[in-house]
CSV table of C-alpha atoms in Angstrom, one decimal:
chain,number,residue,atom,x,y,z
A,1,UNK,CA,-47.0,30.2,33.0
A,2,UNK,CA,-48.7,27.4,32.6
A,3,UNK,CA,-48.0,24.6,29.6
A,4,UNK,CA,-51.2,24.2,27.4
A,5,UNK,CA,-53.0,21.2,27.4
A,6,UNK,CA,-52.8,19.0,24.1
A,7,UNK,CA,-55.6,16.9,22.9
A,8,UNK,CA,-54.5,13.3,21.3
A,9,UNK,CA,-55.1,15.0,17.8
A,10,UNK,CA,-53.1,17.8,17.7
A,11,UNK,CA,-50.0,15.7,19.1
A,12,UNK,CA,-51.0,13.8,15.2
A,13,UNK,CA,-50.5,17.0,13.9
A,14,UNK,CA,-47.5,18.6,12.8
A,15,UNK,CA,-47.1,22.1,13.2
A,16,UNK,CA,-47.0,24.6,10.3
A,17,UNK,CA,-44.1,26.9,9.1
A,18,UNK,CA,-44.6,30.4,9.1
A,19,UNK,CA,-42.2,32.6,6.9
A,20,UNK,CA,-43.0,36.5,6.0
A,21,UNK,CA,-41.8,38.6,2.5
A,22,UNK,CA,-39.8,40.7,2.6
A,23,UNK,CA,-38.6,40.6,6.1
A,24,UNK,CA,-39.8,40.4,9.5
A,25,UNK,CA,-38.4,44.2,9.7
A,26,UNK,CA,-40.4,46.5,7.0
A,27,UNK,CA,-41.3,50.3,7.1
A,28,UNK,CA,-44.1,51.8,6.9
A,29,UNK,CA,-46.8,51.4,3.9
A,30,UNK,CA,-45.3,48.0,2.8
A,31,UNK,CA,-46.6,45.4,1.2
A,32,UNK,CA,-46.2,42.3,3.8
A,33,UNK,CA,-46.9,38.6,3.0
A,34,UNK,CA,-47.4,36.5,5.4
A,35,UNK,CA,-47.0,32.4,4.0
A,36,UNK,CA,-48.2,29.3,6.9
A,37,UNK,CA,-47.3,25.9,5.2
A,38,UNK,CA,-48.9,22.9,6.0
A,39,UNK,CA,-48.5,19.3,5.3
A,40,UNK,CA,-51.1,18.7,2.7
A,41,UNK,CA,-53.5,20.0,0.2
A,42,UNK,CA,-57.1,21.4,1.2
A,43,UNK,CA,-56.3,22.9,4.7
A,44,UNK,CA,-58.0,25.9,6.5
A,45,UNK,CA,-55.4,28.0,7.7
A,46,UNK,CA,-55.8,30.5,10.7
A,47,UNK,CA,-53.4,33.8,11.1
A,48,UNK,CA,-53.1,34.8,14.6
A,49,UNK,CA,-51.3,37.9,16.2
A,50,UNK,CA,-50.1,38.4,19.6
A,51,UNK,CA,-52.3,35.1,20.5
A,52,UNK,CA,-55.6,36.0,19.0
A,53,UNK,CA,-57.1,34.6,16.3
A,54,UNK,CA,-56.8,37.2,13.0
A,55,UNK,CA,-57.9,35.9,10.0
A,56,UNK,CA,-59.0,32.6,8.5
A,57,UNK,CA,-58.5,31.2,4.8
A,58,UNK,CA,-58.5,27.7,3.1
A,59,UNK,CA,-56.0,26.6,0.8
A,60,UNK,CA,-57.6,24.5,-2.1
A,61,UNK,CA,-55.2,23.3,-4.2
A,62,UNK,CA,-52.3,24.2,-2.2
A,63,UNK,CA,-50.1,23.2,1.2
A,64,UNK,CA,-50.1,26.9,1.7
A,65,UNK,CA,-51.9,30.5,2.2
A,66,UNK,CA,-50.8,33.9,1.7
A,67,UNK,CA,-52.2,36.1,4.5
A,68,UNK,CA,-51.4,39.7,3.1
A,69,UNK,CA,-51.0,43.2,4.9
A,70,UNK,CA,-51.6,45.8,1.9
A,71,UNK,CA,-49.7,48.5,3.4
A,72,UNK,CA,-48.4,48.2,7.0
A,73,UNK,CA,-48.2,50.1,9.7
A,74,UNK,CA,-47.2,51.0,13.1
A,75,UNK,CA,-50.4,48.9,14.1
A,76,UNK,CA,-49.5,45.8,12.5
A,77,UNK,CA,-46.3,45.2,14.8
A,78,UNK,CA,-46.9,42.1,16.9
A,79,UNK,CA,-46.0,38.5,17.2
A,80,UNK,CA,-47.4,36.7,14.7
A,81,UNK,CA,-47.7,32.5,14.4
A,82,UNK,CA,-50.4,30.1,12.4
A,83,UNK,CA,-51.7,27.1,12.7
A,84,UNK,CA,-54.3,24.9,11.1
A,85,UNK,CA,-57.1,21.8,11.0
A,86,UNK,CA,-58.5,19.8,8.4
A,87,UNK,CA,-62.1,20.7,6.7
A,88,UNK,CA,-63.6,17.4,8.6
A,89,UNK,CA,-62.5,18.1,12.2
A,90,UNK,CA,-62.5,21.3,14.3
A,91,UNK,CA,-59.2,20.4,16.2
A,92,UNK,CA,-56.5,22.8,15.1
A,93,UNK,CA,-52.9,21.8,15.1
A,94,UNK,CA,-49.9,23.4,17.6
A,95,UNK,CA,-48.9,26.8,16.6
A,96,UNK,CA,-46.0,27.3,14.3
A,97,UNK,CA,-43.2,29.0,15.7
A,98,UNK,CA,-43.6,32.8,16.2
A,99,UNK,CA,-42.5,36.0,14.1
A,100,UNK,CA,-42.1,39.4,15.4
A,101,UNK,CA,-42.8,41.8,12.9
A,102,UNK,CA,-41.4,45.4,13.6
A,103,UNK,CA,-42.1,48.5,11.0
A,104,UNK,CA,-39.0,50.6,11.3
A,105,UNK,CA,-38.1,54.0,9.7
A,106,UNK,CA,-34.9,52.2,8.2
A,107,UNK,CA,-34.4,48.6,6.7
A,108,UNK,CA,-32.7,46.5,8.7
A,109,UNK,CA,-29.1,46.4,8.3
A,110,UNK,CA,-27.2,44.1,5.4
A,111,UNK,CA,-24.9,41.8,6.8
A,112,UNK,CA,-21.1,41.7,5.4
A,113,UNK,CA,-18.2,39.2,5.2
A,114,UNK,CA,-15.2,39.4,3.2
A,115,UNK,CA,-13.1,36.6,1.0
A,116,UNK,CA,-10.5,35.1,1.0
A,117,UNK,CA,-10.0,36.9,4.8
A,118,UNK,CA,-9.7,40.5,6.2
A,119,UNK,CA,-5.8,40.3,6.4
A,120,UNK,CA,-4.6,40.0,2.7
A,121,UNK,CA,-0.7,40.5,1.3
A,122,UNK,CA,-0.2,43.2,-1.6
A,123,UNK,CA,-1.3,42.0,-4.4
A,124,UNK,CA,-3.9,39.9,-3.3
A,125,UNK,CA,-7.6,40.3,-4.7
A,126,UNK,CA,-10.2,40.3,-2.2
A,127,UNK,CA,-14.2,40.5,-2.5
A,128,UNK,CA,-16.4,42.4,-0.3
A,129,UNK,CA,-19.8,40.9,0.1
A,130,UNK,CA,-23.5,43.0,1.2
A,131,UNK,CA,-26.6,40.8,1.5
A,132,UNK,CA,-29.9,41.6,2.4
A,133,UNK,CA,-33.4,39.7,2.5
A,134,UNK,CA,-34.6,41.8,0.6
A,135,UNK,CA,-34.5,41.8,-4.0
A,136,UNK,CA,-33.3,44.3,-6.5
A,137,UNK,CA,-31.6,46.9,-3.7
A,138,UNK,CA,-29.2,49.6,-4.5
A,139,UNK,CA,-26.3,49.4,-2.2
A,140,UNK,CA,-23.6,51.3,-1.8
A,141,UNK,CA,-20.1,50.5,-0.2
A,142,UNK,CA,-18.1,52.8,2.2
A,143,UNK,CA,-14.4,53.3,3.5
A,144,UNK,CA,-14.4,55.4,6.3
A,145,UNK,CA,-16.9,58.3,5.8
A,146,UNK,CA,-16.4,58.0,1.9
A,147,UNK,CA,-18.3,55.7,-0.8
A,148,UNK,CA,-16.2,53.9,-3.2
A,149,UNK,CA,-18.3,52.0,-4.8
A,150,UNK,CA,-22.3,51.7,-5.8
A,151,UNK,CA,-24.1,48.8,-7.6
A,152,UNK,CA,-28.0,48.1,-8.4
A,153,UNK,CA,-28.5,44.1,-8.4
A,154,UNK,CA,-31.6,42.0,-8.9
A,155,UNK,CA,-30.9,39.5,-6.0
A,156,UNK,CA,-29.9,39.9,-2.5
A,157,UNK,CA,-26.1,40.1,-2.8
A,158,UNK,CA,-24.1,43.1,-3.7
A,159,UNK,CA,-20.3,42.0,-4.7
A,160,UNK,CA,-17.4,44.8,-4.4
A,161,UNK,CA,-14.2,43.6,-6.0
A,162,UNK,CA,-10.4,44.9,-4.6
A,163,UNK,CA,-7.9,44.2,-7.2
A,164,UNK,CA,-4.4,43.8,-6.4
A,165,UNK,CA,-5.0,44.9,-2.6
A,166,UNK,CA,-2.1,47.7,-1.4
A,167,UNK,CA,-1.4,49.9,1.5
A,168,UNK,CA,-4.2,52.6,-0.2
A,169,UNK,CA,-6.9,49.7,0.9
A,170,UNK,CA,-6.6,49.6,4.0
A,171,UNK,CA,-9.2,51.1,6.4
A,172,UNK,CA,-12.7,50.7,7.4
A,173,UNK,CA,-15.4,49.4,5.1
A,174,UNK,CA,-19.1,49.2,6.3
A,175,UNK,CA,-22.3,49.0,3.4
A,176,UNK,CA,-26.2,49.6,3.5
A,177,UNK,CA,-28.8,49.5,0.6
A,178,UNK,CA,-31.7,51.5,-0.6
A,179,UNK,CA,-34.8,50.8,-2.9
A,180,UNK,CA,-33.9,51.3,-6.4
A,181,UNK,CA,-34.8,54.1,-8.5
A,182,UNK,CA,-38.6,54.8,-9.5
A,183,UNK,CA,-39.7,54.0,-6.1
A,184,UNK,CA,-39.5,56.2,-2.7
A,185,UNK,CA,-36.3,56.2,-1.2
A,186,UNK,CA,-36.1,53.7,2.2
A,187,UNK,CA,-32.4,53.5,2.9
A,188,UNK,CA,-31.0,50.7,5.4
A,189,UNK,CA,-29.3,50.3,8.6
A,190,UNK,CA,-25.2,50.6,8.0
A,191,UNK,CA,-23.7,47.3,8.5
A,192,UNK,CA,-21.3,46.4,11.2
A,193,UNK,CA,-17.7,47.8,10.3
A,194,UNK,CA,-15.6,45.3,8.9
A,195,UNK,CA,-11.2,46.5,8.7
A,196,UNK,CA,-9.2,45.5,6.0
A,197,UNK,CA,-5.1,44.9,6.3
A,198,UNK,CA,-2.9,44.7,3.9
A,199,UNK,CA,0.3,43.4,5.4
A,200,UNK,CA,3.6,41.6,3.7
A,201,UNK,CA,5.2,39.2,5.8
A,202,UNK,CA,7.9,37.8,5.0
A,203,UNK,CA,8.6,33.7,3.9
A,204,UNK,CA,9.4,31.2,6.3
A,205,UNK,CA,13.1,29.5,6.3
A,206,UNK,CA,12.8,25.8,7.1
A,207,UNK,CA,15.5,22.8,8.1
A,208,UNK,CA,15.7,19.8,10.1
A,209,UNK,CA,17.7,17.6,11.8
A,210,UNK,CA,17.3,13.7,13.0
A,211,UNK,CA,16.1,12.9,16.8
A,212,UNK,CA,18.7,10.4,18.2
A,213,UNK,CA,15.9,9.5,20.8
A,214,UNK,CA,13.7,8.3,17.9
A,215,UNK,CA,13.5,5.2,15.9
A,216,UNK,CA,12.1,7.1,13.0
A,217,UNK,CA,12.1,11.0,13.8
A,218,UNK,CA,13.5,14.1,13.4
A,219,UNK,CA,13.0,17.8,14.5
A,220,UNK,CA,11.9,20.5,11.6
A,221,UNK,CA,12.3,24.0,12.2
A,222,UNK,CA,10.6,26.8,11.2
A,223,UNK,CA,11.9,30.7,11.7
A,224,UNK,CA,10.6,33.3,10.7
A,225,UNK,CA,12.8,36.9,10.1
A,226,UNK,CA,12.1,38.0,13.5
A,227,UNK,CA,9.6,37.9,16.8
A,228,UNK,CA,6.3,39.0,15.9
A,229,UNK,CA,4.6,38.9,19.5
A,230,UNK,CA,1.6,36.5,19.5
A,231,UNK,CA,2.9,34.3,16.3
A,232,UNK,CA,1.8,30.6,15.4
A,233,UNK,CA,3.3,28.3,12.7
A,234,UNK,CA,2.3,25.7,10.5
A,235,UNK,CA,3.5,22.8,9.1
A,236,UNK,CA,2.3,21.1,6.0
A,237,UNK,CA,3.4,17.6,4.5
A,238,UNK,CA,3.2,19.1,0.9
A,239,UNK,CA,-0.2,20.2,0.9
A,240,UNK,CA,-1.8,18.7,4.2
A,241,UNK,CA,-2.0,20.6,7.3
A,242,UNK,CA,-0.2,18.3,10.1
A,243,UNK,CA,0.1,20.4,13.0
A,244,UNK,CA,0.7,23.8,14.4
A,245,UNK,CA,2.6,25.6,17.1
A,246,UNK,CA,2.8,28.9,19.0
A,247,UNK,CA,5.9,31.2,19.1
A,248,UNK,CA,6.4,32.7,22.6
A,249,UNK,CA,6.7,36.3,22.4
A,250,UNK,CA,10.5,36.8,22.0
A,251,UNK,CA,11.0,34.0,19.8
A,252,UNK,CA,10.7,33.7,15.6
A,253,UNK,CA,11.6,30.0,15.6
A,254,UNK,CA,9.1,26.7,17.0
A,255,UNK,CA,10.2,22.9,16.6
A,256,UNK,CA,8.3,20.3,15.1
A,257,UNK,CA,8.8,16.8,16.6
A,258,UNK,CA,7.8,14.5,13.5
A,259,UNK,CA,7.3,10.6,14.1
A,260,UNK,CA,7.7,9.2,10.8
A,261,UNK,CA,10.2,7.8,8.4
A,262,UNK,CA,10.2,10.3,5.4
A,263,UNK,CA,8.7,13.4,3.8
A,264,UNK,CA,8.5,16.8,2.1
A,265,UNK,CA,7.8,19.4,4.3
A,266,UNK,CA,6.7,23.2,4.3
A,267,UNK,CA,5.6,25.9,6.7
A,268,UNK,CA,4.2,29.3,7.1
A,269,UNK,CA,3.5,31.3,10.0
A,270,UNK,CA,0.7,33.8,11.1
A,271,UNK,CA,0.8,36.7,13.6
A,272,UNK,CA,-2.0,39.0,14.5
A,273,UNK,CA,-2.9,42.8,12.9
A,274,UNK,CA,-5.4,45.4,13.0
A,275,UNK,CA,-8.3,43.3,11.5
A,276,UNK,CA,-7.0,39.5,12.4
A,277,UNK,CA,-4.5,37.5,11.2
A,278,UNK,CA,-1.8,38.1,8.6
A,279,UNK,CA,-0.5,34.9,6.7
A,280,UNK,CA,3.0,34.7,5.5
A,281,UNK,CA,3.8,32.5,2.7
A,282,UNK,CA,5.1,28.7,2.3
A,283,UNK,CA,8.9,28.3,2.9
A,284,UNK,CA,10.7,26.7,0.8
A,285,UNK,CA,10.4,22.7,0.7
A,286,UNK,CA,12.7,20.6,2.8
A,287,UNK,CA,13.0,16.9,1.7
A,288,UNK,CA,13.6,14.5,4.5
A,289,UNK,CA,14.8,11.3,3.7
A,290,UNK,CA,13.3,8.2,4.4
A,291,UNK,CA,16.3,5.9,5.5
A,292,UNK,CA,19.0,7.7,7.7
A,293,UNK,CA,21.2,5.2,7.5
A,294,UNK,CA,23.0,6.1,4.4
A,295,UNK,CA,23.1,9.6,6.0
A,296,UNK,CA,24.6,7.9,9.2
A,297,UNK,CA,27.0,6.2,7.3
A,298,UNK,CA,28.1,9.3,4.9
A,299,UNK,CA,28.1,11.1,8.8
A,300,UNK,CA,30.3,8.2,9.7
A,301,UNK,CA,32.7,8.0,6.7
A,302,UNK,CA,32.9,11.7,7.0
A,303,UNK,CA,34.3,11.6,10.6
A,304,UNK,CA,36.6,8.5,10.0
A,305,UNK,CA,38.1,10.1,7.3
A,306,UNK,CA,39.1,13.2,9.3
A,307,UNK,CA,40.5,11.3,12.1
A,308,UNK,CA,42.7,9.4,9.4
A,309,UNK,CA,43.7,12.6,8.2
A,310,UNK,CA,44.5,14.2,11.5
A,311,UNK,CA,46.4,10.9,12.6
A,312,UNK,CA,48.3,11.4,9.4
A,313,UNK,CA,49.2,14.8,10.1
A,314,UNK,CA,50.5,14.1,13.6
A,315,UNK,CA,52.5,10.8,12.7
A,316,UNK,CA,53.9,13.0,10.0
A,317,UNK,CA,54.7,15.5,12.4
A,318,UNK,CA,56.6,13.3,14.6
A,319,UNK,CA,58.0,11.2,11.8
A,320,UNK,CA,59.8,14.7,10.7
A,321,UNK,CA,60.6,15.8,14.5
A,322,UNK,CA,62.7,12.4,15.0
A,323,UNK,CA,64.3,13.2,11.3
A,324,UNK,CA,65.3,16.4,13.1
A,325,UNK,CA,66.7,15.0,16.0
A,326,UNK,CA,68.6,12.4,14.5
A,327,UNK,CA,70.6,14.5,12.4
A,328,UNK,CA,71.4,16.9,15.2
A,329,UNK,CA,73.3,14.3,17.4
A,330,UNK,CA,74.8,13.4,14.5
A,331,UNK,CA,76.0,16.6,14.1
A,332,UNK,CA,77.1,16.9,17.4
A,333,UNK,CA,78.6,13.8,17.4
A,334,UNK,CA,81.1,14.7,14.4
A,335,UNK,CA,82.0,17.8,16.4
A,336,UNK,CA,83.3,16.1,19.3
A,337,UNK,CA,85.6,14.2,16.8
């Protein structure tokens, strides 16, 4: 298609922002607001659907109008957009962007997300969250076929708590929300499924050892009870993430190659379940020190100190062999006499 042609005023003008209460997805015999905002007080406004021009109003005192729709219906479906001009010129503005407004049997359907993650360890707390667009909705929240729990709020955000997470929470959780009581029943679209694990890894061990082809480094090791497949570790300098690695599949151990003098160290390590990834907790710390040289030296004084004892040993052992073979010519000597 063809662009449209702009005049040199309406490239002056900014174009308006359209929103519509309650949602661009409504059922039938709502009340439906539609709101064009402008830049400045004392406007006229124009409401157009599917191109053509719909209805016209001037805002007085506002930046804004209300164009409302009573009580929709399968009619009213269309793409929707305004634009306006100013009371001393009959150039309208460009169009805001567009709205497709749809009148459905059924709301449309909450979205859901869970914190802290969708993988949790026993004992863990975890929140289930169902939002809408839409104020003071009843929703209801569902393992499997079977709802577990229902609560009425006055905003858009329905919160369902899991205390101390176990095995028994596990499963399938979807939600969807209704109008509240006093009104006719409209129920939602379910949301998307969303799986919750509950999975107990084990901790982490963790040691190191210097790098002879470093100046200042040293290997840390982390290992975790036993190959989990598709794993990745962590490694933390105290609380800061420093770098990660992956386990191949048969292995439960990675190295970290660390280029610095000193440091306390962690890790943890993270494989993948039904529902995303379970965490294990921080190993235990491991201090590194920051001068190996007394270490070198201790190493050193270590290893002289054995070879001092094993020469000690040995000239012992040949001091007392030569003992021995001294007093047997000896005694051979006095029996030839």
């Amino acid at each position: 298609d063809a662009l449209p042609i702009l005049t040199v005023s309406q490239l002056n003008l900014t174009a308006p922002e359209l929103s519509v209460i309650p949602d661009d997805t409504v059922v039938s015999k709502e009340h439906v607001i539609f709101v064009c905002q402008g830049p400045k007080q004392g406007l006229i406004y124009m409401l157009t659907k599917d191109e053509n021009e719909k209805e016209e109003k001037t805002a007085s005192e506002e930046q804004w109008v209300e164009f409302n729709i009573s009580s929709v219906n399968k009619g009213d479906v269309g793409i929707y957009a305004c634009k306006y001009r100013d009371t001393s010129t009959s150039t309208w503005s460009n169009s805001s962007e567009s709205l497709v407004l749809l009148v459905e049997d059924r709301f449309r359907e909450p979205l859901v997300n869970v914190t802290p993650q969708r993988v949790v360890r026993p004992g863990s707390d975890l929140v289930i969250a169902c939002s809408s667009r839409r104020q003071n909705m009843r929703f209801q929240l569902f393992k499997h076929k079977t709802i577990v729990q229902e609560k009425l709020v006055e905003g858009n955000v329905a919160r369902f708590d899991i205390k101390a997470a176990s095995e028994k929470d596990e499963g399938q959780y979807f939600c969807f929300y209704c109008t509240s009581s006093g009104q006719p029943e409209v129920c939602s679209e379910s949301s998307d499924p969303i799986l919750i694990s509950v999975t107990d890894l084990q901790q982490p061990w963790i040691s190191w050892e210097e790098d002879p082809t470093m100046v200042q480094g040293y290997h840390i090791f982390c290992t975790a009870p036993k190959p989990y497949g598709a794993s990745w570790f962590s490694l933390y300098s105290k609380e800061e993430f420093m770098k990660e690695e992956q386990a191949d599949a048969h292995t439960n151990k990675v190295m970290f190659s660390v280029n610095q003098s000193a440091g306390q160290y962690k890790c943890l390590y993270q494989v993948r379940v039904a529902g995303g990834l379970a965490m294990s907790p921080f190993s235990a710390i491991v201090d590194v020190p920051g001068d190996f040289t007394m270490v070198n030296t201790i190493r050193l004084l270590l290893t002289m100190l054995v070879l001092i004892l094993t020469l000690l040993v040995v000239i012992e052992f040949c001091h007392s062999k030569k003992e021995e073979s001294r007093a047997k010519r000896q005694c051979e000597s006095r029996q030839s006499h």
